[in-house]
mmCIF file of C-alpha atoms in Angstrom:
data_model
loop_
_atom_site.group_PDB
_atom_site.id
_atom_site.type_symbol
_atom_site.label_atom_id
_atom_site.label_comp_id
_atom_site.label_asym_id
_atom_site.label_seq_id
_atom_site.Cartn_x
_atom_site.Cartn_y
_atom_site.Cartn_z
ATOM 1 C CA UNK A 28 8.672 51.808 98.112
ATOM 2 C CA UNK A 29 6.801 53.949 100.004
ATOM 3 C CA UNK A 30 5.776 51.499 102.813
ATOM 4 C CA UNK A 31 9.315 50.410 102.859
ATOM 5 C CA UNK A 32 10.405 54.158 104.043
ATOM 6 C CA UNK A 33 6.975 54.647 106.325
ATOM 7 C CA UNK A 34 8.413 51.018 108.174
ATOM 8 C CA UNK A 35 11.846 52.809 108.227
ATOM 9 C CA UNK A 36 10.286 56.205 109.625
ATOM 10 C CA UNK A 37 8.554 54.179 112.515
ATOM 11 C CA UNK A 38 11.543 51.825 113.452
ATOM 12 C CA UNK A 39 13.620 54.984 113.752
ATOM 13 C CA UNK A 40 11.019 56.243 115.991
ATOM 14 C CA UNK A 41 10.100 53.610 118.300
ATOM 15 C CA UNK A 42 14.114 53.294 118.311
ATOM 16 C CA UNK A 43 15.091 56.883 118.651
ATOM 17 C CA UNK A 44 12.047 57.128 121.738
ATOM 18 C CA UNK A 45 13.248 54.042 123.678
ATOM 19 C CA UNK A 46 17.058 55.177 123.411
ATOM 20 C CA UNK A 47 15.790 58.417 124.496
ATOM 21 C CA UNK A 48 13.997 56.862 127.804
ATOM 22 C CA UNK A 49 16.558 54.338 128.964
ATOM 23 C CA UNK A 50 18.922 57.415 128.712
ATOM 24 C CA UNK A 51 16.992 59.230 130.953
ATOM 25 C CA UNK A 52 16.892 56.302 133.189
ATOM 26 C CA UNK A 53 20.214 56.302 133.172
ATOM 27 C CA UNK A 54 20.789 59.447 133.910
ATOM 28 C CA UNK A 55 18.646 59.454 136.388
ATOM 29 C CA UNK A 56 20.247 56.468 138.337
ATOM 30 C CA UNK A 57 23.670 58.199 138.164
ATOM 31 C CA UNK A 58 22.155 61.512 139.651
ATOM 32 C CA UNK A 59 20.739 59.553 142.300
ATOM 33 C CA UNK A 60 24.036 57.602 142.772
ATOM 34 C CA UNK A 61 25.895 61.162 143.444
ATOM 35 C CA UNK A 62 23.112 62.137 146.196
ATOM 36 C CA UNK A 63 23.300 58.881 147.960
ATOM 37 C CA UNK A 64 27.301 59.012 147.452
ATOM 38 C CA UNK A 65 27.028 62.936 149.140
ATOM 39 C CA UNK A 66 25.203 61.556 152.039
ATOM 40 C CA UNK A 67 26.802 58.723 152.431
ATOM 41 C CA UNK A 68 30.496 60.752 152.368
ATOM 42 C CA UNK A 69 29.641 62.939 154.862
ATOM 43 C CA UNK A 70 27.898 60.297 157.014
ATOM 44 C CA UNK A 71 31.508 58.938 157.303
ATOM 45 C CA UNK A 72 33.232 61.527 157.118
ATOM 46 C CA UNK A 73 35.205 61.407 154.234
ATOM 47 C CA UNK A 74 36.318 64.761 153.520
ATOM 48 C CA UNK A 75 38.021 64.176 150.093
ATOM 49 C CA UNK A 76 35.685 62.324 148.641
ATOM 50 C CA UNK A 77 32.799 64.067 149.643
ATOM 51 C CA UNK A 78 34.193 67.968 148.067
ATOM 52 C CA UNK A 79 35.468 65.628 145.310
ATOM 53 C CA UNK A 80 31.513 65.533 144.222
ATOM 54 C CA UNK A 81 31.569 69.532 143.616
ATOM 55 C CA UNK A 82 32.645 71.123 140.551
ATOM 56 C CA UNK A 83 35.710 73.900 141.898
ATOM 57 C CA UNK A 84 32.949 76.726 141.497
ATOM 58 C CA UNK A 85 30.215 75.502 143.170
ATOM 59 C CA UNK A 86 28.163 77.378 145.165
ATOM 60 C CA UNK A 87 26.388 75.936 148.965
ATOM 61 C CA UNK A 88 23.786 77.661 150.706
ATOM 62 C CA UNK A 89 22.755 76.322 154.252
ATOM 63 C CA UNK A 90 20.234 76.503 156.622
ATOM 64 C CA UNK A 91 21.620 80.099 157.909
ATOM 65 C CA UNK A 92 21.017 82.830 156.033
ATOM 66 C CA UNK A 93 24.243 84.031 156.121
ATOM 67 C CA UNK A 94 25.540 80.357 154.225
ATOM 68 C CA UNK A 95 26.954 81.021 151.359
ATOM 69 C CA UNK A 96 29.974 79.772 150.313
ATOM 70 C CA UNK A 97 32.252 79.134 147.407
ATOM 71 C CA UNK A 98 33.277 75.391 147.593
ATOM 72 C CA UNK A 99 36.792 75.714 148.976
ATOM 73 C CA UNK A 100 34.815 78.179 151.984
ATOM 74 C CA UNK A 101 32.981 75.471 152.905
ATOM 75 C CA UNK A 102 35.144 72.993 153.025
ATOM 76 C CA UNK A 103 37.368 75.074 155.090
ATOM 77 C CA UNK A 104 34.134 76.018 157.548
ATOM 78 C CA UNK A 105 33.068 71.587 157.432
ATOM 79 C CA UNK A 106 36.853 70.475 157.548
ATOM 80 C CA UNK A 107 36.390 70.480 161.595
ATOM 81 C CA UNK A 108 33.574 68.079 161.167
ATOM 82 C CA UNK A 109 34.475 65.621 159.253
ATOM 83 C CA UNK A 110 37.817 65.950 161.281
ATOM 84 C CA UNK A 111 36.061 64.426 164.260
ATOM 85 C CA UNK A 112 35.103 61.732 162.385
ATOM 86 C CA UNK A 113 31.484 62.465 161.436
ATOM 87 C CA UNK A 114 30.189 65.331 159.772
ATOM 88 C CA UNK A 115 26.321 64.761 159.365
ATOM 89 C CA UNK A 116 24.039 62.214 158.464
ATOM 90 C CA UNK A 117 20.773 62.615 155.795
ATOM 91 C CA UNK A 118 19.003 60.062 154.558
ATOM 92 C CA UNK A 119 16.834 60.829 151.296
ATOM 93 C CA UNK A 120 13.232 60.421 151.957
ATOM 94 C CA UNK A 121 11.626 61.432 148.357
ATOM 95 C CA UNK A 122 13.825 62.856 145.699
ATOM 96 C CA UNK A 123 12.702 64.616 142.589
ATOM 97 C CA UNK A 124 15.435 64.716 139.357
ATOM 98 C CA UNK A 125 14.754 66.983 136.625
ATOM 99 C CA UNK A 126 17.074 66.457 133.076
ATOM 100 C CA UNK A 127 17.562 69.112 130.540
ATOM 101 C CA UNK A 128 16.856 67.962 126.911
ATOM 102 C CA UNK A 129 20.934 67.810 126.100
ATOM 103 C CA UNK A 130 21.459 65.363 129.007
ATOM 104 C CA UNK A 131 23.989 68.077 130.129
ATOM 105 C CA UNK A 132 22.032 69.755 133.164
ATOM 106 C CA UNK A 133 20.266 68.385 135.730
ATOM 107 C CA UNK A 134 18.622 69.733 138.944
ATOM 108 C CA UNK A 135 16.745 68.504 141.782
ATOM 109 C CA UNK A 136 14.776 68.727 145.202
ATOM 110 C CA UNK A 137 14.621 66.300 147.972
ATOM 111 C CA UNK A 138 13.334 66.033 151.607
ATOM 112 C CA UNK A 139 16.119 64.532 153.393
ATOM 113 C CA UNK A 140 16.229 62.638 157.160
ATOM 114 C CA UNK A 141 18.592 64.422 158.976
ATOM 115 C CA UNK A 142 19.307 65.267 162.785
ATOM 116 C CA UNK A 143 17.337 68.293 162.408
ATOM 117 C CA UNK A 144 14.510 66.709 161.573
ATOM 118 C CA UNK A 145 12.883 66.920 157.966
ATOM 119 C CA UNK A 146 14.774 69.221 155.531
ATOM 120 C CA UNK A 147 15.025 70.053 152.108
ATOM 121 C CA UNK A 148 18.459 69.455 149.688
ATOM 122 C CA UNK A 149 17.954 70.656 145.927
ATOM 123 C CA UNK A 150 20.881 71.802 143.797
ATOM 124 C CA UNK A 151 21.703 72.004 140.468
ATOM 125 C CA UNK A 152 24.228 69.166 138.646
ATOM 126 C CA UNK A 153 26.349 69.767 135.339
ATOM 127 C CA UNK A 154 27.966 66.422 133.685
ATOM 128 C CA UNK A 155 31.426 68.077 133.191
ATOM 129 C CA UNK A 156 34.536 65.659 131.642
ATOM 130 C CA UNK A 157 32.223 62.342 131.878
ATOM 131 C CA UNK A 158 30.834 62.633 135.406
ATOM 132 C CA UNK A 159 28.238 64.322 136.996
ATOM 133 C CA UNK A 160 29.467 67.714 139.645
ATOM 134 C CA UNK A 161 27.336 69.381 141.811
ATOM 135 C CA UNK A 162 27.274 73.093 141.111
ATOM 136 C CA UNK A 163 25.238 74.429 143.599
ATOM 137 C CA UNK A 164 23.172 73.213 146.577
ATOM 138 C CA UNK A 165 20.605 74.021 149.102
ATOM 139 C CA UNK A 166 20.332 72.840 152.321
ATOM 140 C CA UNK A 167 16.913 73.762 153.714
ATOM 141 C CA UNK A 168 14.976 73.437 157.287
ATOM 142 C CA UNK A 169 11.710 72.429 156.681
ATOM 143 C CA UNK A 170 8.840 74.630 158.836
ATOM 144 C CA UNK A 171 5.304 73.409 159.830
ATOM 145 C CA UNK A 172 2.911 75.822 158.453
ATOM 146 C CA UNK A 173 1.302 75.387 161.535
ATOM 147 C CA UNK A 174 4.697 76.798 163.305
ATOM 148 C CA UNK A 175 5.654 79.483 161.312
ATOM 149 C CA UNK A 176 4.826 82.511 163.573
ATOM 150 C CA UNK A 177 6.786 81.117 166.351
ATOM 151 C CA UNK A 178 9.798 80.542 164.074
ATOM 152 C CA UNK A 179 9.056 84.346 163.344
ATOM 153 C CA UNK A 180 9.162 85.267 166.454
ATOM 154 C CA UNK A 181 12.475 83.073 167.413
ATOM 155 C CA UNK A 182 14.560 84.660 164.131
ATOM 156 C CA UNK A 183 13.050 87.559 164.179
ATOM 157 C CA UNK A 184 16.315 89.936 166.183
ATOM 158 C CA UNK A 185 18.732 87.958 164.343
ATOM 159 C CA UNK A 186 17.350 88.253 161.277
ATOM 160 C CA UNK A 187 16.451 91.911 161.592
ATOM 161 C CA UNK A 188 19.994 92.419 162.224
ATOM 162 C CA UNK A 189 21.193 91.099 158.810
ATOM 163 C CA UNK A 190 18.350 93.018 156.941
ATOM 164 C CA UNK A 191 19.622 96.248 158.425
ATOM 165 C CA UNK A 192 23.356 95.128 157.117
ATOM 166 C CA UNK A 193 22.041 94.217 153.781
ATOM 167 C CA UNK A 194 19.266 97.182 152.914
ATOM 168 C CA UNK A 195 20.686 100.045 152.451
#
C-alpha cells in the first residue's frame, strides 16, 4: 500500500509540474501575442483596436518626462496619429515576460526597433474577464553610456525647467 500512494505522490507531481510549465508557456505566448498585436495596431494605425489592448485605467509614460497619461489622455493626445494613417512603428528586438505565481499578473521589458532608434517598452499586464490588458507602460529612449553627458547637456534647460515646477 504504501508504494501504491508513493507512485500516486510522484504521478501527481510530475503531472502537477508539467501542467504548471505548459501554463506558463502559454501564458507566455499570449503576452507576447498582445505586444506584437500593440505594435502591430499602431503600425497600421488602428486606433480602436490598438486602446482596445488597455484596461480603462491604465497608465502610459513616454519618452518625455512630462508623459503621463491616463488611457483616454492618450488616446486623445495619439488620435491625430493614427488619424493620418500611421501612428508609429516598433518592432520587438528581445523581450523579457515575467508571470506572477497566480497566472494573474504579468510584467515585462523589451528593446524595441523603432524610428528613434533602439528603445525600451516594459509595462505591467493584468488578465482581467479572460484576456490579458495592459495596465501600464513605458516607452523608453535608450542612451549610449558613451553619450550620456551630451544628452545632459541637450536636456539640461528643459529639464531644469520642470524640476523648478515640480520641487518645491
Amino acid at each position: 500500500m504504501q508504494q501504491i500512494c508513493k507512485m500516486f505522490s510522484l504521478i501527481f507531481l510530475v503531472f502537477h509540474l508539467s501542467t504548471g510549465k505548459s501554463s506558463a508557456q502559454k501564458i507566455h505566448k499570449e503576452i507576447s501575442g498582445v505586444l506584437d498585436s500593440l505594435n502591430a495596431r499602431a503600425a497600421r494605425a488602428d486606433f480602436n483596436a490598438y486602446f482596445a489592448l488597455y484596461a480603462d485605467s491604465a497608465i502610459f509614460m513616454g519618452t518625455d518626462a512630462t508623459e503621463r497619461w491616463k488611457k483616454h489622455e492618450f488616446a486623445a493626445w495619439s488620435k491625430k496619429y493614427f488619424d493620418r494613417g500611421k501612428a508609429w512603428n516598433f518592432t520587438s528586438v528581445k523581450r523579457n515576460i515575467y508571470i506572477d505565481p497566480e497566472g494573474r499578473i504579468a510584467w515585462f521589458d523589451e528593446l524595441l526597433s523603432t524610428q528613434m532608434k533602439l528603445c525600451r517598452g516594459s509595462g505591467v499586464l493584468q488578465f482581467v474577464n479572460g484576456r490579458w490588458l495592459i495596465v501600464q507602460y513605458a516607452l523608453s529612449a535608450t542612451i549610449p553610456n558613451s553619450l550620456m553627458d551630451q544628452v545632459t547637456i541637450l536636456k539640461t534647460p528643459e529639464e531644469d525647467s520642470l524640476l523648478k515646477n515640480w520641487i518645491k
